[in-house]
Structures are given as C-alpha cells and as structure tokens.
Coordinates of C-alpha atoms in Angstrom, one line a residue:
M340 CA 34.8 74.2 111.4
G341 CA 31.6 74.7 113.8
T342 CA 28.3 76.1 114.2
T343 CA 27.3 76.9 118.0
D344 CA 28.5 79.2 120.6
F345 CA 30.8 77.0 122.2
A346 CA 32.7 76.8 118.7
V347 CA 32.6 80.6 118.4
A348 CA 35.2 80.9 121.6
G349 CA 37.8 78.9 120.0
L350 CA 37.4 81.0 116.8
R351 CA 37.6 84.2 118.6
A352 CA 40.6 83.0 120.4
L353 CA 42.5 82.1 117.1
V354 CA 41.7 85.5 115.8
E355 CA 42.3 87.7 118.9
N356 CA 45.9 85.8 119.2
K357 CA 46.6 86.8 115.2
Y358 CA 46.2 83.4 113.7
N359 CA 45.6 83.3 109.9
V360 CA 42.1 81.9 110.0
V361 CA 41.3 81.9 106.1
A362 CA 37.9 80.6 106.3
V363 CA 35.0 79.1 108.2
I364 CA 32.8 76.4 107.5
T365 CA 29.4 76.3 109.1
M366 CA 25.8 75.0 108.8
P367 CA 23.6 76.4 106.0
D368 CA 21.2 79.4 107.4
K369 CA 17.6 78.1 108.4
P370 CA 14.5 79.7 109.3
A371 CA 13.8 80.1 113.0
G372 CA 11.4 81.1 115.7
R373 CA 7.7 81.9 114.9
G374 CA 8.2 84.4 112.1
H375 CA 10.6 81.9 110.4
Q376 CA 13.2 84.6 109.8
I377 CA 16.3 83.4 108.4
Q378 CA 18.7 83.3 111.3
Y379 CA 23.0 83.0 110.9
S380 CA 24.4 80.5 113.0
P381 CA 26.8 82.2 115.6
V382 CA 30.1 80.8 114.0
K383 CA 29.0 82.8 110.7
Q384 CA 27.8 85.8 112.6
Y385 CA 31.2 86.3 114.2
A386 CA 33.0 85.1 110.9
L387 CA 31.1 88.1 109.2
E388 CA 31.8 90.4 111.8
Q389 CA 35.6 89.5 111.5
G390 CA 35.6 89.7 107.4
I391 CA 36.6 86.0 107.3
D392 CA 35.1 84.0 104.3
V393 CA 32.4 82.0 105.2
L394 CA 31.4 78.7 103.4
Q395 CA 28.0 76.8 104.0
P396 CA 27.8 73.6 101.8
E397 CA 24.5 71.5 102.0
K398 CA 26.8 68.1 101.5
L399 CA 30.4 68.2 102.5
K400 CA 31.1 65.8 99.4
D401 CA 30.0 68.6 97.0
P402 CA 32.5 68.7 94.6
D403 CA 32.2 72.3 94.0
F404 CA 32.4 72.7 98.0
V405 CA 35.7 70.5 97.9
E406 CA 37.7 72.5 95.3
Q407 CA 36.7 75.8 96.9
L408 CA 37.9 74.3 100.5
R409 CA 41.2 73.2 98.8
S410 CA 42.1 76.7 96.9
Y411 CA 42.6 78.2 100.5
H412 CA 45.6 75.9 100.8
A413 CA 45.1 75.4 104.7
D414 CA 47.8 74.1 106.6
L415 CA 45.0 72.8 109.6
Q416 CA 41.5 72.0 110.1
I417 CA 40.1 72.5 113.5
V418 CA 36.6 71.2 114.1
V419 CA 34.3 72.2 117.4
A420 CA 30.8 71.3 117.4
F421 CA 30.1 70.6 113.9
R422 CA 29.2 67.4 111.5
M423 CA 30.9 64.2 110.7
L424 CA 33.4 65.0 108.0
P425 CA 33.9 63.1 104.7
E426 CA 37.7 61.7 104.0
V427 CA 38.2 63.7 101.5
V428 CA 37.8 66.8 103.8
W429 CA 39.7 66.1 107.0
T430 CA 42.6 64.4 105.1
M431 CA 43.2 67.9 102.9
P432 CA 45.7 70.1 104.9
R433 CA 48.9 69.0 105.2
L434 CA 48.9 69.0 109.1
G435 CA 45.6 67.4 109.4
T436 CA 42.3 68.0 111.2
F437 CA 41.9 68.1 114.7
N438 CA 38.6 68.1 116.9
L439 CA 37.7 69.6 120.5
H440 CA 35.1 67.3 122.1
A441 CA 33.5 68.4 125.4
S442 CA 34.1 65.1 127.3
L443 CA 36.8 62.8 128.5
L444 CA 37.4 60.7 125.7
P445 CA 36.8 57.8 125.2
Q446 CA 33.6 58.6 127.2
Y447 CA 30.7 60.0 125.7
R448 CA 31.4 59.9 122.2
G449 CA 28.8 61.6 120.2
A450 CA 26.5 64.5 119.6
A451 CA 25.7 65.5 123.3
P452 CA 28.4 64.6 125.8
I453 CA 28.1 67.5 128.0
N454 CA 24.3 66.7 128.8
W455 CA 24.8 62.8 128.9
A456 CA 27.9 63.3 131.8
V457 CA 25.4 65.3 134.0
M458 CA 22.4 63.3 133.1
N459 CA 24.3 60.4 134.2
G460 CA 25.5 62.0 137.6
D461 CA 29.2 62.1 136.7
K462 CA 31.5 64.1 139.2
E463 CA 34.0 65.1 136.5
T464 CA 34.1 65.8 132.8
G465 CA 36.5 67.6 130.5
V466 CA 37.5 68.5 127.1
T467 CA 39.7 66.6 124.7
T468 CA 41.5 67.3 121.3
F469 CA 42.1 64.4 119.1
M470 CA 43.1 64.0 115.2
L471 CA 40.2 62.9 113.2
K472 CA 40.1 59.4 111.8
H473 CA 37.1 57.2 109.9
E474 CA 35.2 56.2 113.0
I475 CA 33.6 59.1 114.9
D476 CA 35.3 60.8 118.1
T477 CA 38.2 57.9 118.3
G478 CA 41.1 59.6 116.7
D479 CA 44.4 59.5 118.8
M480 CA 44.5 62.3 121.5
I481 CA 46.5 65.5 121.6
L482 CA 45.7 66.9 124.8
Q483 CA 42.7 66.5 127.5
E484 CA 41.8 68.5 130.7
K485 CA 39.4 67.7 133.4
I486 CA 36.6 69.5 136.0
A487 CA 34.7 68.5 138.4
I488 CA 30.8 68.6 138.3
G489 CA 29.1 70.1 141.1
E490 CA 26.2 67.9 142.9
D491 CA 23.3 70.5 142.0
E492 CA 25.3 72.0 138.8
N493 CA 23.3 72.2 135.6
V494 CA 24.3 71.5 132.0
G495 CA 24.3 75.3 131.1
S496 CA 26.9 76.1 134.0
V497 CA 29.4 73.1 132.8
H498 CA 28.9 73.8 129.2
D499 CA 30.3 77.7 129.9
R500 CA 33.1 76.1 132.0
L501 CA 34.0 73.6 129.2
M502 CA 33.8 76.3 126.9
E503 CA 36.5 78.5 128.5
L504 CA 38.4 75.2 129.1
G505 CA 38.6 74.0 125.6
T506 CA 39.1 77.5 124.2
G507 CA 42.6 77.3 125.8
L508 CA 42.9 73.8 124.7
I509 CA 42.7 74.8 121.1
L510 CA 45.3 77.3 121.3
R511 CA 47.7 74.9 123.1
T512 CA 46.7 72.0 120.7
V513 CA 47.7 74.5 117.5
D514 CA 50.8 75.6 119.1
L515 CA 51.9 71.8 119.9
I516 CA 51.2 71.2 116.2
E517 CA 53.0 74.2 114.9
Q518 CA 56.0 73.2 116.9
S519 CA 56.2 69.7 115.5
D520 CA 56.0 71.0 112.2
R521 CA 58.7 73.7 112.9
E522 CA 61.0 71.0 114.5
G523 CA 60.2 68.1 112.0
T524 CA 59.0 65.7 114.5
P525 CA 56.0 63.6 115.0
L526 CA 52.9 65.3 116.6
P527 CA 52.7 63.6 120.3
T528 CA 49.3 61.9 120.4
T529 CA 48.1 59.0 122.4
P530 CA 45.6 56.5 121.4
Q531 CA 42.0 56.4 123.2
P532 CA 42.3 53.5 126.1
V533 CA 40.0 50.7 125.5
I534 CA 37.2 50.5 128.1
E535 CA 34.5 48.3 128.6
D536 CA 32.0 50.2 130.2
L537 CA 31.6 53.0 127.4
R538 CA 28.8 55.4 127.6
P539 CA 27.5 56.9 124.4
A540 CA 26.2 60.6 123.9
P541 CA 23.5 60.4 121.2
K542 CA 21.9 63.4 119.8
I543 CA 18.8 64.6 122.1
F544 CA 15.4 64.4 121.1
K545 CA 12.0 65.7 122.8
E546 CA 11.0 62.5 123.6
T547 CA 14.4 61.9 125.2
C548 CA 13.7 64.8 127.4
E549 CA 10.7 63.2 129.2
I550 CA 11.0 62.5 132.9
D551 CA 10.7 58.7 133.8
F552 CA 9.0 58.9 137.2
T553 CA 9.8 54.8 137.6
K554 CA 13.7 56.5 138.3
T555 CA 15.0 57.0 141.4
A556 CA 14.9 60.8 143.1
D557 CA 18.9 60.8 142.5
E558 CA 18.4 59.6 138.9
I559 CA 15.5 62.2 138.0
H560 CA 17.5 64.9 139.9
N561 CA 20.5 64.5 137.6
F562 CA 18.5 63.8 134.6
V563 CA 16.5 67.4 135.0
R564 CA 20.0 69.0 135.7
G565 CA 21.5 67.4 132.7
L566 CA 19.1 69.2 130.6
S567 CA 18.6 72.5 132.2
P568 CA 18.0 75.1 130.8
Y569 CA 18.1 73.7 127.2
P570 CA 16.7 71.7 125.7
C571 CA 14.9 71.2 129.1
A572 CA 13.0 68.1 130.9
W573 CA 9.5 68.0 130.6
A574 CA 6.4 66.2 132.1
N575 CA 2.7 65.9 132.0
L576 CA 1.8 66.7 135.5
T577 CA -1.5 67.0 137.2
I578 CA -1.8 70.0 139.6
N579 CA -4.9 70.6 142.0
G580 CA -6.8 68.5 139.7
V581 CA -5.7 70.1 136.1
E582 CA -3.8 68.6 133.8
Y583 CA -0.9 70.4 132.2
A584 CA 0.9 68.7 129.4
N585 CA 4.7 69.4 128.2
V586 CA 5.5 71.2 131.3
K587 CA 9.3 72.2 131.3
I588 CA 11.2 71.7 134.5
F589 CA 14.3 73.3 135.1
H590 CA 15.2 72.4 138.7
V591 CA 14.2 69.9 141.4
S592 CA 15.3 69.0 144.8
I593 CA 15.0 65.5 146.4
L594 CA 12.7 65.8 149.3
K595 CA 14.4 63.8 152.1
C596 CA 11.7 64.3 155.0
R597 CA 8.5 63.0 153.3
V598 CA 7.6 59.2 154.3
E599 CA 7.6 56.9 151.7
S600 CA 3.8 55.9 151.0
V601 CA 1.4 54.1 148.2
E602 CA 1.8 57.1 145.9
C603 CA 5.8 56.2 145.5
R604 CA 4.6 52.5 144.4
V605 CA 2.3 53.8 141.8
V606 CA 4.5 55.0 139.5
E607 CA 5.9 51.7 138.8
S608 CA 3.2 51.0 136.4
L609 CA 3.2 54.3 134.7
K610 CA 3.7 54.6 131.1
S611 CA 5.4 57.0 129.2
G612 CA 3.2 60.0 128.2
E613 CA 0.7 59.6 131.3
F614 CA 0.0 62.5 133.9
I615 CA 1.9 62.3 137.3
N616 CA -0.1 63.7 140.3
C617 CA 1.9 66.4 141.9
I618 CA 1.1 66.9 146.0
V619 CA 0.9 70.2 147.1
E620 CA 1.8 70.7 150.5
N621 CA 3.3 73.2 153.0
G622 CA 3.7 75.5 149.6
T623 CA 5.7 73.2 147.8
L624 CA 5.0 71.3 144.7
N625 CA 6.1 67.3 145.0
F626 CA 5.8 64.4 142.8
P627 CA 6.4 60.6 143.7
C628 CA 9.3 58.6 142.2
A629 CA 10.8 55.1 142.7
D630 CA 12.3 55.8 146.1
G631 CA 10.5 58.9 147.5
Y632 CA 9.5 62.4 146.3
I633 CA 10.9 65.3 144.2
T634 CA 10.0 68.9 145.0
I635 CA 9.7 71.3 141.7
D636 CA 11.7 74.1 142.1
E637 CA 11.5 76.1 138.9
L638 CA 9.1 75.2 136.0
Q639 CA 7.5 76.7 133.0
L640 CA 3.7 75.6 131.8
P641 CA 2.9 75.7 128.0
G642 CA 2.6 79.3 127.0
K643 CA 3.4 80.8 130.5
K644 CA 7.1 82.4 131.4
R645 CA 9.1 80.4 133.5
M646 CA 8.5 80.5 136.9
D647 CA 9.4 79.2 140.5
A648 CA 6.9 76.8 141.9
K649 CA 5.7 79.1 144.8
A650 CA 4.8 81.8 142.4
L651 CA 2.9 79.1 140.2
L652 CA 1.0 77.9 143.4
N653 CA 0.2 81.6 144.5
G654 CA -1.2 82.2 140.7
L655 CA -3.4 79.1 141.4
R656 CA -4.7 80.0 144.5
A657 CA -5.4 83.4 143.1
H658 CA -7.9 81.9 140.4

C-alpha cells in the first residue's frame, strides 16, 4: 500500500526478489498539471508494468473494497507513504500489517517526517518498521536504522538516501516475519520509548513554507534546505525596488562577514506576507534576519526558471 516514489522502491525490491505480491493499493487517479491530464501514481505505474492487480478505493472502509481485498487472502500487508488504515483493513492478514516510516520513531510521527527533521536542524534521522495499531505511527517497532544528515544537505538528498535504506529494511522485516511464522515464534518487536520532547511531522501546506525572517540565520538555513527542492520555501522579496511575490528559494548561505545593522532589527516587526527588502551587494543577494544576514544562492521568480542569484542579478542589470 503506497503512492509515491518512496513506496515504489520497496515494491520493486519485493518483486525483484521474487516475493509474491498479489495486489497493490494506491490513491485514486487525479488530474495534474496545467492540462489537468489524469496521472497515475508512481506505485500504480510500476504495478501495471509488472502485471500486478491495482486497487484504488476512494474510501478504505467501502464494503466492496474490503471484500475485494479479503479475496486475495494475503498473508501480510506492507504500508509505505500511504493513508491511515481502518482496523478492518490492517487486521485482515494473518501476519498483520507493518509500516515503513521515514524517521527514528517515536520522533516525527506524521505525514512529513523527512522535511521536519531537516527543517529542525537534526543531525541524524532514519527509517523504522513497525506493526500497525489504532494510534497513528505508534505501533511496536520491528527494525530501525540511522543515517547522518549533512549540515548543508537538503531534503531531496535525505529522501533519496532514506528510500534506499528503507528498501533494505522492508526486505529484512519481511524475512524476519516469515522466519517467525515458520518457526512458530513471536515476532521480536520493541515498544516505542516514551519521550517527553516529541517532535511532530504534520502535513506541509503552502503557508507552512513561507520564510519567517524573524528567525535566526541558522533556523532559516535549515528551513530552506528542509523544503528543497520540494515543496520549496518561498518569500515576498523586494529586489532593486521591484516587488516579487511568492519567490521560491532553493538554497541559501549564512553570511558571516556583514556587520549587523538596523536592517536586522527591522524584521522583528515584519508580519507574514509582507515584503522583505533584499540587499544587492558585491554581486550577491542578501536579506536580513534576526541575527544577521542570509545570502540567496538559488531562486525562482514567478513564471521564470530556477536560476542562481548571479544570473538573476545579471538579468536585472541588463534591463
């Protein structure tokens, strides 16, 4: 059960390692792009290429879907980047249902664990497999692996490394479940530890991605890389006296050498949606924040292509 490329990697590994995947459950088709063409999810596309049955229920409690799912007599269900399942679905297989989650549980339960780990400046993250239960992302853990997060690494890079790590963890988890079943022994699992300082990972919306200039340079740097390349941080910027709304910002650097001035203190009263004045200096594009300045390295103006700041400034001078 899955939708995204992150889920395809695990599905492909199961197929290529000769596991008997009897069906795939994914999201219903939706129109996408300017032409609103119907677009299949990556999981559906791969399943069709492999000749695997595809189910796309609008509602997971729909009796017809439940009966169709039951007809496969699956031993095990695997969930990767999907939806919250009703009990009638996750309790159906005789060996249960496990989930691959892209965090070191119990931290970052929720829809966007990779983004939030990078946005919060964490030094490490990982993947966890766990058995499903009523409360989302709280089931007993089966396996867990960690990776370090680079200081300037963005969420796209972390996503791809976790996808590879998670693929191996899925195979190891299936083998462990199969072995326990064959030997008639309980599956070795570990309850998630109780931690007071739990960080959530809620779904990200456009308003979530607006840069808050009242934050520190380190916080803004982490925020931008935690949303790059997708869905991408954005801001309303004034460059050379011209206002540009909804500018996507892909990469920034912390400017160490500029002496703090009154411009840095102005941001304390800045409200969401207001324009921030960018300072063009020595061929760089800088904006003030709570404790210094940030240099914009890559950005995209509305209706334009993604470019580095130098190319943008050269184009502005040409006009």
